[in-house]
Coordinates of C-alpha atoms in Angstrom, one line a residue:
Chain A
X16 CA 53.5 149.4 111.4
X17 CA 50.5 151.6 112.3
X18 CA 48.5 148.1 113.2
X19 CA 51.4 146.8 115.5
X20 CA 51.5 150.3 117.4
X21 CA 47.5 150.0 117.7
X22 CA 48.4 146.1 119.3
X23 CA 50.6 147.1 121.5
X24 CA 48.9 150.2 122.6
X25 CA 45.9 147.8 123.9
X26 CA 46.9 146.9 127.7
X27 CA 46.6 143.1 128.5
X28 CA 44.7 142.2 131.2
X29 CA 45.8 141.0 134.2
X30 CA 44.1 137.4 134.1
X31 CA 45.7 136.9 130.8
X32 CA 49.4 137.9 132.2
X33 CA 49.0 135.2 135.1
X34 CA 48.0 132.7 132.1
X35 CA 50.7 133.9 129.9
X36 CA 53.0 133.2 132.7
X37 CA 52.3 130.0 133.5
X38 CA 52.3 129.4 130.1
X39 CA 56.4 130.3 130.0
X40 CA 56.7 128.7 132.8
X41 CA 56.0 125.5 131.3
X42 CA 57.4 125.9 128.2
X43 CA 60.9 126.6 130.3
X44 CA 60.4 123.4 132.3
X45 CA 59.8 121.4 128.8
X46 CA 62.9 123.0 127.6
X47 CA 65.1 121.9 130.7
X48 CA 64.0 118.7 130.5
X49 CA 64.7 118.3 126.9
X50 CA 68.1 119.8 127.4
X51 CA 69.2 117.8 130.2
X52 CA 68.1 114.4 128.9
X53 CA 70.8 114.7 126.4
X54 CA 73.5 115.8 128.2
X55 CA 72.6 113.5 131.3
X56 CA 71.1 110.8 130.4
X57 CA 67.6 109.6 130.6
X58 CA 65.8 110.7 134.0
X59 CA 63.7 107.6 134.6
X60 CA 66.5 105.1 134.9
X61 CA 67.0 101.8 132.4
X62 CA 66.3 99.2 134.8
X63 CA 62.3 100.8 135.9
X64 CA 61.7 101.9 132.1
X65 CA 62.6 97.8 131.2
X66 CA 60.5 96.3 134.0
X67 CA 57.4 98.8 132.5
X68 CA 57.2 96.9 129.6
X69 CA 59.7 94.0 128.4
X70 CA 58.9 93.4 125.1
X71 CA 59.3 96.2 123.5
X72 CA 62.8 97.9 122.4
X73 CA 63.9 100.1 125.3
X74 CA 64.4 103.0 122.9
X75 CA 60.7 102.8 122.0
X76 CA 60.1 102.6 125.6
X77 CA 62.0 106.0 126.2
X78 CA 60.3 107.7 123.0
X79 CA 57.2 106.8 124.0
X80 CA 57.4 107.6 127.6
X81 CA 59.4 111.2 126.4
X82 CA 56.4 111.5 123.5
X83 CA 53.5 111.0 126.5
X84 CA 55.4 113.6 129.0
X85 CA 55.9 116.3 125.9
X86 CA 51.8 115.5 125.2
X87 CA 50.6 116.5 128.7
X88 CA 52.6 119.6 128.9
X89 CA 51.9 120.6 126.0
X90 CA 48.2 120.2 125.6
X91 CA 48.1 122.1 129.3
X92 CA 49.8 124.7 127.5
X93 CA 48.4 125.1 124.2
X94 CA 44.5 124.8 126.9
X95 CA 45.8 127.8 128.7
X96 CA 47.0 129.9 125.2
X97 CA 43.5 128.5 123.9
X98 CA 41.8 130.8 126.3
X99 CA 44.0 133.9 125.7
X100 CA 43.6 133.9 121.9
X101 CA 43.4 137.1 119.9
X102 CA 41.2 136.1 116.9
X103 CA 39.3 133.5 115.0
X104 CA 42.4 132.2 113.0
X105 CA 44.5 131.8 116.1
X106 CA 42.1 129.6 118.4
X107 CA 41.4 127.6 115.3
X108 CA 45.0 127.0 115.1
X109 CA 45.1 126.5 118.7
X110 CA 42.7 123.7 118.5
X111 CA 44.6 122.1 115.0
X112 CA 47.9 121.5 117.3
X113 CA 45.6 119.9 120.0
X114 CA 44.2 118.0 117.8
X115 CA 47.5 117.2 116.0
X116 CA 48.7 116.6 119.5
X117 CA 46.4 113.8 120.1
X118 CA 47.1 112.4 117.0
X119 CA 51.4 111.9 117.3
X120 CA 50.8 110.2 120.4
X121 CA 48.0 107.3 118.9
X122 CA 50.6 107.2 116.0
X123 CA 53.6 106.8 118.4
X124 CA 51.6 103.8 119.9
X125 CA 51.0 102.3 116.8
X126 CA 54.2 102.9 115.8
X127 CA 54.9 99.9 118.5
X128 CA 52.9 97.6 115.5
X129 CA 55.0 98.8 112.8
X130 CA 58.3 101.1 112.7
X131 CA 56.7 102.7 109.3
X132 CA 53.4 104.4 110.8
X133 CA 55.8 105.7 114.1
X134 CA 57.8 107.7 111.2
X135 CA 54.9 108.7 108.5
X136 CA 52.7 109.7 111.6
X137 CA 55.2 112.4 112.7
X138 CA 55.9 113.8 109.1
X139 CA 51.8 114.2 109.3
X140 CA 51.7 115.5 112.5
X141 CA 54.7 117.2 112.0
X142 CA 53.2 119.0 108.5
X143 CA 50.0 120.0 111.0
X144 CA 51.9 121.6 113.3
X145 CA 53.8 123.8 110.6
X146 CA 50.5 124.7 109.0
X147 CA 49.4 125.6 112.9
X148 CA 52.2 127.9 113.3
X149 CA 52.1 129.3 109.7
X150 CA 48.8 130.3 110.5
X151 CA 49.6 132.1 113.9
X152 CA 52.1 134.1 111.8
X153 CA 50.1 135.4 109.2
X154 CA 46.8 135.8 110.9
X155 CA 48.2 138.5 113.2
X156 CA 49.9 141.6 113.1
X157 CA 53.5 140.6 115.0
X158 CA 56.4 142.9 114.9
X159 CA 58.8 142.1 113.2
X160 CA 61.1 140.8 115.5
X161 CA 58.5 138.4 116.7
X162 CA 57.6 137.1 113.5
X163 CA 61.5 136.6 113.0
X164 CA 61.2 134.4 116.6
X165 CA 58.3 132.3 115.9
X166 CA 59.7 131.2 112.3
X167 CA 62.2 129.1 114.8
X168 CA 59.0 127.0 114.8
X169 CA 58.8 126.9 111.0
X170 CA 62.5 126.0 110.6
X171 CA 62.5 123.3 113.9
X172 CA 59.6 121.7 112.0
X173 CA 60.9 121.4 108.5
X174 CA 64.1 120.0 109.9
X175 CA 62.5 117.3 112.0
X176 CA 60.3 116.2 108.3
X177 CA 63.0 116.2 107.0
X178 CA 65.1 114.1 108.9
X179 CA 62.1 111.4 109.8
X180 CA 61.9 111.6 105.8
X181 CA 65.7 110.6 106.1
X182 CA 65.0 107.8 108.3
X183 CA 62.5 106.1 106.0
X184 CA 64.0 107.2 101.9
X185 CA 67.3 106.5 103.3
X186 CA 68.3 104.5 106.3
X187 CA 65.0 101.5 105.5
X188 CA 67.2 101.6 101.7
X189 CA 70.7 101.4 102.8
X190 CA 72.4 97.7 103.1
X191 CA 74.0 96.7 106.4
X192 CA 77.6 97.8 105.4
X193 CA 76.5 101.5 105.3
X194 CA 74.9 100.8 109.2
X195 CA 78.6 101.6 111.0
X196 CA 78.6 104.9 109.1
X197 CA 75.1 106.3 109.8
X198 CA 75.7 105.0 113.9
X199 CA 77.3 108.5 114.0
X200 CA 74.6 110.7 112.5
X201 CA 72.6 110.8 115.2
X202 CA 75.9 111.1 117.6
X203 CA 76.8 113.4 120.1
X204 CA 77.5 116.5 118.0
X205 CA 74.4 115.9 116.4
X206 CA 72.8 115.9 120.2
X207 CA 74.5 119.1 121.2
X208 CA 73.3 121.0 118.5
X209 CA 69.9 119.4 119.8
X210 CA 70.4 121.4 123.2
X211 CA 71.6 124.6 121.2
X212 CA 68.5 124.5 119.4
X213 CA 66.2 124.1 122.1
X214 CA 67.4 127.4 124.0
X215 CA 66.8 129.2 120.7
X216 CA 63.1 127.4 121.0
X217 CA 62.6 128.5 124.1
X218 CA 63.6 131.6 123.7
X219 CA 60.6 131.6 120.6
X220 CA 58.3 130.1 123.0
X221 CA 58.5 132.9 125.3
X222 CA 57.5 135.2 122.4
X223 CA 55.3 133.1 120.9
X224 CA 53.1 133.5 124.4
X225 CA 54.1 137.1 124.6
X226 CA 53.1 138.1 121.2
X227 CA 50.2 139.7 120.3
X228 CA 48.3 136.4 118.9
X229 CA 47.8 135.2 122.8
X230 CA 47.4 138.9 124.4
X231 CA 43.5 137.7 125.1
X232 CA 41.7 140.9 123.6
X233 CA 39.8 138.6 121.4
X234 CA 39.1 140.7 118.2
X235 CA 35.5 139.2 116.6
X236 CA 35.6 140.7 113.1
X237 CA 35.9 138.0 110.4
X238 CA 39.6 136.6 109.4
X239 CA 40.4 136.8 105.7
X240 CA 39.7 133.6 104.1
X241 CA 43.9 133.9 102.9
X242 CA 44.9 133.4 105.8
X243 CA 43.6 129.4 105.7
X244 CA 45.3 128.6 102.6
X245 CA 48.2 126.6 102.8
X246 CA 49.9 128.3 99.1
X247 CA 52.0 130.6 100.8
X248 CA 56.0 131.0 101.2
X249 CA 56.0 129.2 104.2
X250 CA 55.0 126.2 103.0
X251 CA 57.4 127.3 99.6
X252 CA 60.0 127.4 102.3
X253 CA 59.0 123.5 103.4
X254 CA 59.3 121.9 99.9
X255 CA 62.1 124.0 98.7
X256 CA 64.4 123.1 101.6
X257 CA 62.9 119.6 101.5
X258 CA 64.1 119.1 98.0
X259 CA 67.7 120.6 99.1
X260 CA 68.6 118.6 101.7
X261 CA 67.1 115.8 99.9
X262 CA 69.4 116.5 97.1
X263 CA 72.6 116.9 99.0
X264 CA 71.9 113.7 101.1
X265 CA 71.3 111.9 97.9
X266 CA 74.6 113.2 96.5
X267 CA 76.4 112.5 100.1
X268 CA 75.3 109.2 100.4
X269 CA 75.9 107.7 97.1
X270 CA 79.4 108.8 97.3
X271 CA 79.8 107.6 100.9
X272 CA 82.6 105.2 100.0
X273 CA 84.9 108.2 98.1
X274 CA 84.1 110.7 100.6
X275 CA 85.4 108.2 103.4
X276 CA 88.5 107.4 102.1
X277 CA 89.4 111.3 101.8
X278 CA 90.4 110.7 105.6
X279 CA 92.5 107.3 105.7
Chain B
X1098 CA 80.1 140.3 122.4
X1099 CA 77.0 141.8 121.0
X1100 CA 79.1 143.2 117.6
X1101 CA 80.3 139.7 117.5
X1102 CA 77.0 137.7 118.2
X1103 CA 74.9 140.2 115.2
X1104 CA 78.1 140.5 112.6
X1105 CA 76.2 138.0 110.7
X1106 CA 72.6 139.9 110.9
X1107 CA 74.3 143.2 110.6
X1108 CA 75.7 142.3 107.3
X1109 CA 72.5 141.2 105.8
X1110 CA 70.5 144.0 107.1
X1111 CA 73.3 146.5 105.5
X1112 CA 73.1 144.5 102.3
X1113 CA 69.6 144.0 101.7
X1114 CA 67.5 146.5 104.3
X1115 CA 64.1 146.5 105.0
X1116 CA 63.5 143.4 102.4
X1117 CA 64.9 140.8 104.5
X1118 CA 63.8 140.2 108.6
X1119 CA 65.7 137.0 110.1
X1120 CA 66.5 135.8 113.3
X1121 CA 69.5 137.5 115.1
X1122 CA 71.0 134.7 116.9
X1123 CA 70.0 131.7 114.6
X1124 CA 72.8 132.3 111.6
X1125 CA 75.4 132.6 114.0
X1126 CA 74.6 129.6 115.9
X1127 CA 74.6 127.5 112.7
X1128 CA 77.9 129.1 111.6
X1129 CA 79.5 129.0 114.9
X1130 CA 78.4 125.0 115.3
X1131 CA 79.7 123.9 111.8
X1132 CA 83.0 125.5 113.3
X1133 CA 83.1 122.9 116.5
X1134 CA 81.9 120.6 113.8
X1135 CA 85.1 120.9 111.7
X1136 CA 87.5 121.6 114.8
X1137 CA 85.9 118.1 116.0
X1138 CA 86.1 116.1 113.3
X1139 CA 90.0 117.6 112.6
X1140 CA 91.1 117.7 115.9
X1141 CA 89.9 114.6 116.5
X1142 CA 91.5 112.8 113.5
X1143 CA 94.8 114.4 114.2
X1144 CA 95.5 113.5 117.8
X1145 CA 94.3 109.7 117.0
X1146 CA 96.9 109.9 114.1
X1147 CA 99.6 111.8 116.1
X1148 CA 99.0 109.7 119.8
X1149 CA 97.7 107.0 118.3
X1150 CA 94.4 108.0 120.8
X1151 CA 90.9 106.7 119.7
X1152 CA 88.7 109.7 120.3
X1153 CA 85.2 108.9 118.8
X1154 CA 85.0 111.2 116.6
X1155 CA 82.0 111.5 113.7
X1156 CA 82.4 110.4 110.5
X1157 CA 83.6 113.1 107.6
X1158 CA 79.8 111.6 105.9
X1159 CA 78.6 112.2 108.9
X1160 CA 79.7 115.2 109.8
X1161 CA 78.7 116.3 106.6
X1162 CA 75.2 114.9 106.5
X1163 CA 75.2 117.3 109.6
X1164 CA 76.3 120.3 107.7
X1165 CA 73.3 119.7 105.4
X1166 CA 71.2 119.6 107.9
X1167 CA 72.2 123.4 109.2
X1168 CA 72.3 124.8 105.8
X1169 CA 68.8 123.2 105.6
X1170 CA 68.5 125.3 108.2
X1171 CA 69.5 128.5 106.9
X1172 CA 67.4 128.0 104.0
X1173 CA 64.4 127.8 105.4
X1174 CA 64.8 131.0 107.0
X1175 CA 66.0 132.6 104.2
X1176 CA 62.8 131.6 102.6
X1177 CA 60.5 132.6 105.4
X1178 CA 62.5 136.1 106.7
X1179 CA 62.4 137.6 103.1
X1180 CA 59.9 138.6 100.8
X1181 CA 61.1 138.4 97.5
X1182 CA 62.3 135.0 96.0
X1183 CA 65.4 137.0 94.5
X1184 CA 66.9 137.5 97.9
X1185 CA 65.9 134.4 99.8
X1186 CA 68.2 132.5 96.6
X1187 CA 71.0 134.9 97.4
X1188 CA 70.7 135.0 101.1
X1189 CA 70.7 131.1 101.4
X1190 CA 73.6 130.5 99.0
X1191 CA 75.1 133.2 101.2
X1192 CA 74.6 131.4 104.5
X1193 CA 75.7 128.0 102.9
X1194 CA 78.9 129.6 102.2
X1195 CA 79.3 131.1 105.8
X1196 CA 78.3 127.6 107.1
X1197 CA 80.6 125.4 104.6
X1198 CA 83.2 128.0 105.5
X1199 CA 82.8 128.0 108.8
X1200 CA 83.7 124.3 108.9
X1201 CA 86.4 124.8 106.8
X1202 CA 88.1 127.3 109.3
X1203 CA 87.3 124.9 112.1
X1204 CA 89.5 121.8 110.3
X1205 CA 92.1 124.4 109.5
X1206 CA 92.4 126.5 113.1
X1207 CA 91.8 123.4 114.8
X1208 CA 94.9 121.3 113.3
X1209 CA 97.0 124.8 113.3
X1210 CA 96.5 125.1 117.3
X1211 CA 97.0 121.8 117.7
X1212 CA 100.3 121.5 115.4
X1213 CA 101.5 124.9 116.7
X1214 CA 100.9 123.3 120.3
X1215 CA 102.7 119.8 120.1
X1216 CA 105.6 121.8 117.7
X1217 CA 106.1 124.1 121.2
X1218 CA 106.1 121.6 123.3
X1219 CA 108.6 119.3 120.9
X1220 CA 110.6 122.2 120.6
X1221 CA 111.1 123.1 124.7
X1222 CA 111.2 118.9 125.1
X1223 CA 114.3 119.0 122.6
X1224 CA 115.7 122.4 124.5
X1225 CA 115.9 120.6 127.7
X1226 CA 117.4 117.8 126.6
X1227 CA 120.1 119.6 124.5
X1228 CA 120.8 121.8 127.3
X1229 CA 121.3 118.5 129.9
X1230 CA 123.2 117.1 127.0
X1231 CA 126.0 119.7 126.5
X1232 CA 125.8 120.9 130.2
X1233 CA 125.0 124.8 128.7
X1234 CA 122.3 124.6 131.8
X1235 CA 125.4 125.4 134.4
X1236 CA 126.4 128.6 132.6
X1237 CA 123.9 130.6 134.3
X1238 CA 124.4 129.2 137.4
X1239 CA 126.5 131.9 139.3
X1240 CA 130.1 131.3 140.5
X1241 CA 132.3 132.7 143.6
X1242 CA 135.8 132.4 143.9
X1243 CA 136.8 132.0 147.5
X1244 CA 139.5 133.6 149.4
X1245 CA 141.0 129.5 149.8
X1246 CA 141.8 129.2 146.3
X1247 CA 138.1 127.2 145.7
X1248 CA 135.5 127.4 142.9
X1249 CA 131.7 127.5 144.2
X1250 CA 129.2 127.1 142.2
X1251 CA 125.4 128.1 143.4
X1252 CA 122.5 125.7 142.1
X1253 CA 119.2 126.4 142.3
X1254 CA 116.3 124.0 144.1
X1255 CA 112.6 123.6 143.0
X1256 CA 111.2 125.6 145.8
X1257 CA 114.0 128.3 146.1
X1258 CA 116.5 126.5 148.2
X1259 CA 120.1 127.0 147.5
X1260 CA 123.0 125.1 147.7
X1261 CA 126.4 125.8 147.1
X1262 CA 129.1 123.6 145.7
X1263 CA 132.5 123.6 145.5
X1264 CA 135.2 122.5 142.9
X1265 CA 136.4 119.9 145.1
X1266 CA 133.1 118.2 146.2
X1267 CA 132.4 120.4 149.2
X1268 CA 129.3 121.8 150.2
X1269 CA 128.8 125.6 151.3
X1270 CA 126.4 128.1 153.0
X1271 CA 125.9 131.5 153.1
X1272 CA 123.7 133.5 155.1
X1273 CA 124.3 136.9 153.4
X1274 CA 123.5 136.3 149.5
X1275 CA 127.3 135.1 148.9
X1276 CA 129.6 137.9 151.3
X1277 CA 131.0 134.9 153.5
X1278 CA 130.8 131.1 153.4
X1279 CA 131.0 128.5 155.9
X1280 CA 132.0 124.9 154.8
X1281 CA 129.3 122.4 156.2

């Protein structure tokens, strides 16, 4: 408690305010755009997106296009934090999702060769991202009620692993009568939970930059060599709840048939 | 609003303190969701039964799978926000309760309102026709005798208008509330 007094105590510097800014003010932008696309539709419309390239599934098209958009916005933000960062452990972590970054969009491109690399590319980037953001956490000295924000990051990336782990146990298993039933999993409540989800991200995105990891009084002493490993609850938290919602998907969709005819 | 919003991180903070720091608004999002979820999937099935409507509604494996997906969720956090592996076991069978309860309460409230709703309005639709049916409707309708030995009878418009009818098939007017009438 003493250590977060002494953190906050430090005034940060103007330069690093204007950066922090722009910082949120990309991250909200990011956000609107991934709210809106749900609810509205697709902002680049069907028939340009087609014309851009006609061989390839539209959907891929979309993802792609989304994927490259979310890149560029996000490596310009995670450049600026980059320069603000507090310690060692931080702009290393900085540099991992950059890196990571990078990485998702090559595999999303070669995803176009084969639908298996688009999906085992994300659990990998998405693993790197977790370990980036598990690493922000512990490597600084947050409040409390920042460190219960930026676990939204944890939790948002543990879900998506899990469901793109989903997509290739599951739906590459399942025979073609099952198809009709899965259509709706990805539907429209599924979507609006999406947008819920994002306002609760942004509202962690603004802390994330606001917290005392990116306040840009760069502290020079020597980072535990703890705070590297990945054997800690957080990723305890990634295999637990990975082998729970494993398990109740396994039990729901062996029973699909029973559970179905509850209704009719 | 705000009482409502925390109830949910209010009760774990008064159960288990200091040992356990989660989000405020995430548990209650997940809760409050698998409500829509169930009123969705309920709601939904029961006017297509009832109307005979075809609302696309999900799946119950689908929404299911979804309900998964936001105890999933809640267990992460449980896992992350709390120290000791004791109470992130009992704080994430907790949540899954809330969430599958949640959803629960959203099938039940949403077919209640919805049965309450049509019964109301098959009641008042029976009312009206009963009342057309054994002419009760005229009884409020109020009645002057006049001094020529007719019966008028004072029926009410849609938009406030008055007329006034007599026994024999003649119509009347008033312009002081019903003192004096003037045959048209």
């Amino acid at each position: 408690m003493e250590q977060n007094l002494q953190l906050q105590a430090k005034p940060v510097p103007k330069s690093v305010q204007i950066k922090q800014y722009i910082a949120i003010g990309l991250f909200i932008l990011i956000c609107c755009y991934s709210v809106i696309t749900p609810i509205f539709g697709n902002i680049i419309p069907y028939d340009i997106m087609e014309s851009i390239a006609p061989n390839i599934e539209i959907w891929k098209t979309y993802n792609i296009f989304n994927h490259f958009l979310y890149f560029l916005v996000y490596v310009i933000i995670w450049g600026i934090l980059l320069t603000i960062t507090s310690n060692k452990a931080t702009k290393i972590a900085v540099i991992l999702y950059i890196v990571s970054a990078v990485l998702e969009l090559i595999f999303i491109s070669l995803g176009l060769l084969h639908n298996g690399l688009w999906n085992v590319g994300l659990i990998a980037t998405g693993i790197a991202y977790f370990y980036v953001f598990s690493t922000i956490i512990r490597a600084n000295n947050l409040s409390n009620s920042d460190k219960a924000w930026l676990s939204i990051y944890l939790i948002s990336m543990v879900m998506s692993i899990a469901s793109l782990g989903r997509d290739i146990l599951i739906l590459n298993l399942a025979d073609d009568t099952m198809g009709d039933l899965f259509e709706y999993i990805p539907g429209r409540m599924a979507s609006i939970w999406g947008v819920i989800f994002s306002i609760i991200v942004c509202v962690a995105s603004i802390r994330l930059v606001k917290c005392g990891a990116f306040s840009g009084n760069y502290d020079s002493t020597p980072t535990p060599k703890e705070v590297y490993s990945p054997l800690n609850k957080h990723f305890a938290a990634l295999l637990i709840t990975l082998v729970v919602v494993y398990g109740m998907w396994s039990i729901l969709y062996s029973n699909i048939q029973t559970i179905e005819n509850i209704l009719n | 609003m705000k009482k409502i919003l925390f109830a949910i991180y209010n009760l774990e903070k008064s159960i288990w303190g200091e040992e356990i720091n989660p989000n405020k608004y995430l548990a209650t999002a997940t809760i409050l969701f698998a409500t829509c979820l169930g009123a969705y999937l309920a709601g939904g099935e029961y006017l297509n039964d009832l109307l005979n409507w075809h609302i696309n509604t999900p799946t119950l494996t689908a929404s299911l799978s979804m309900l998964t997906v936001l105890i999933g969720y809640n267990v992460t956090e449980s896992i992350i926000a709390t120290e000791s592996p004791k109470v992130a076991t009992w704080r994430a069978l907790m949540m899954s309760g809330l969430v599958i309860a949640g959803f629960v309460v959203g099938i039940v409230v949403s077919v209640v309102i919805l049965f309450i709703i049509t019964a109301i309005i098959t009641i008042f639709l029976l009312l009206t026709v009963l009342k057309v049916m054994l002419g009760v409707g005229d009884s409020d309708n109020r009645k002057f005798k006049l001094d020529n030995g007719d019966e008028v009878t004072e029926y009410s418009g849609l938009f406030g208008d008055k007329t006034y009818v007599g026994t024999l098939g003649k119509t009347y007017s008033t312009d002081d509330g019903g003192k004096t009438f003037s045959e048209d």
